[in-house]
Coordinates of C-alpha atoms in Angstrom, one line a residue:
M1 CA -17.8 -9.7 27.7
S2 CA -21.1 -8.7 25.6
R3 CA -20.5 -8.3 22.0
V4 CA -17.1 -9.3 21.9
C5 CA -16.0 -12.5 19.3
E6 CA -14.8 -15.1 21.5
L7 CA -12.3 -16.7 19.0
T8 CA -11.0 -13.7 17.5
G9 CA -11.2 -11.1 20.2
K10 CA -13.2 -8.4 17.6
G11 CA -15.2 -5.9 19.4
R12 CA -17.3 -2.5 19.1
Q13 CA -15.4 0.3 17.0
V14 CA -16.3 4.2 17.5
G15 CA -16.7 6.4 14.7
H16 CA -19.2 9.1 13.4
N17 CA -22.1 9.5 11.5
V18 CA -21.1 12.5 9.0
S19 CA -24.5 14.6 7.7
H20 CA -24.9 16.3 4.3
A21 CA -23.6 19.6 6.4
N22 CA -20.8 17.4 7.6
N23 CA -21.8 17.6 11.3
K24 CA -20.2 14.6 13.3
T25 CA -22.0 12.5 15.8
K26 CA -20.8 9.5 17.8
R27 CA -21.7 6.0 16.8
V28 CA -20.5 2.5 17.5
F29 CA -20.1 -0.3 14.9
L30 CA -20.7 -3.4 16.3
P31 CA -19.7 -7.0 15.3
N32 CA -21.9 -9.6 13.4
L33 CA -21.9 -11.9 16.5
Q34 CA -23.7 -15.1 16.1
N35 CA -24.1 -17.9 18.8
V36 CA -22.9 -21.1 17.5
S37 CA -22.6 -24.7 18.1
L38 CA -19.1 -25.7 17.2
I39 CA -17.6 -29.2 17.3
S40 CA -14.9 -30.1 18.7
D41 CA -13.4 -33.7 17.4
A42 CA -10.4 -34.4 20.1
L43 CA -13.2 -33.6 22.7
G44 CA -15.9 -35.5 20.9
R45 CA -18.9 -32.4 21.6
T46 CA -20.1 -29.8 20.8
V47 CA -19.4 -26.2 22.1
R48 CA -21.7 -23.5 21.9
L49 CA -19.4 -19.7 21.3
K50 CA -20.4 -16.3 20.6
V51 CA -18.5 -15.6 17.5
S52 CA -18.3 -13.1 14.6
T53 CA -18.8 -14.3 11.0
H54 CA -15.4 -13.2 10.3
G55 CA -14.1 -15.9 12.9
L56 CA -16.7 -18.6 11.6
R57 CA -14.9 -18.2 8.3
S58 CA -11.5 -18.4 10.1
V59 CA -12.4 -21.3 12.1
E60 CA -14.0 -23.5 8.5
H61 CA -10.6 -22.3 6.7
N62 CA -8.2 -23.7 9.0
G63 CA -10.0 -26.9 9.1
G64 CA -12.0 -26.9 12.4
L65 CA -12.1 -25.3 15.8
D66 CA -9.5 -27.6 17.0
N67 CA -7.0 -26.3 14.3
W68 CA -7.7 -23.0 15.0
L69 CA -7.2 -23.3 18.7
L70 CA -4.0 -24.6 18.6
K71 CA -3.1 -22.2 16.3
T72 CA -4.1 -18.6 18.2
R73 CA -2.2 -17.0 20.7
D74 CA -4.0 -16.7 23.8
E75 CA -4.1 -13.8 24.1
K76 CA -6.8 -13.1 21.7
L77 CA -9.0 -15.8 23.1
S78 CA -11.5 -15.3 25.6
L79 CA -11.5 -17.3 28.9
R80 CA -13.9 -19.8 27.7
A81 CA -11.7 -20.7 24.7
R82 CA -8.8 -20.7 26.5
R83 CA -9.9 -23.4 28.8
L84 CA -11.3 -24.8 25.6
K85 CA -8.0 -24.9 24.4
R86 CA -6.2 -26.4 27.2
D87 CA -8.5 -29.5 27.2
I88 CA -8.2 -30.1 23.9
K89 CA -4.6 -30.0 24.1
K90 CA -4.7 -32.2 27.2
K91 CA -6.7 -34.8 25.3
L92 CA -4.5 -34.9 22.3
T93 CA -1.2 -35.2 24.4
A94 CA -3.1 -38.1 26.3
A95 CA -4.1 -40.0 23.2
A96 CA -0.6 -39.8 21.7

């Protein structure tokens, strides 16, 4: 699952290089992925994920990793993120 954001599912896009003579050749636009350590408040530990910069901004806007995962549909998340979401849900229901 390389070059795909684990939180947003953002991956590569395909387009064209266009020359001055309007010749078109295929090219690939890759997302800006960063390896980051995000803190999970519910689990009390850090989690290392490969996240796009857009996804990182979204996580910060929603109030942290736990809130982001609980609001996001499972279809968009990677397998690791879905497991993390499941663990957070278990921890929160056990605390309540």
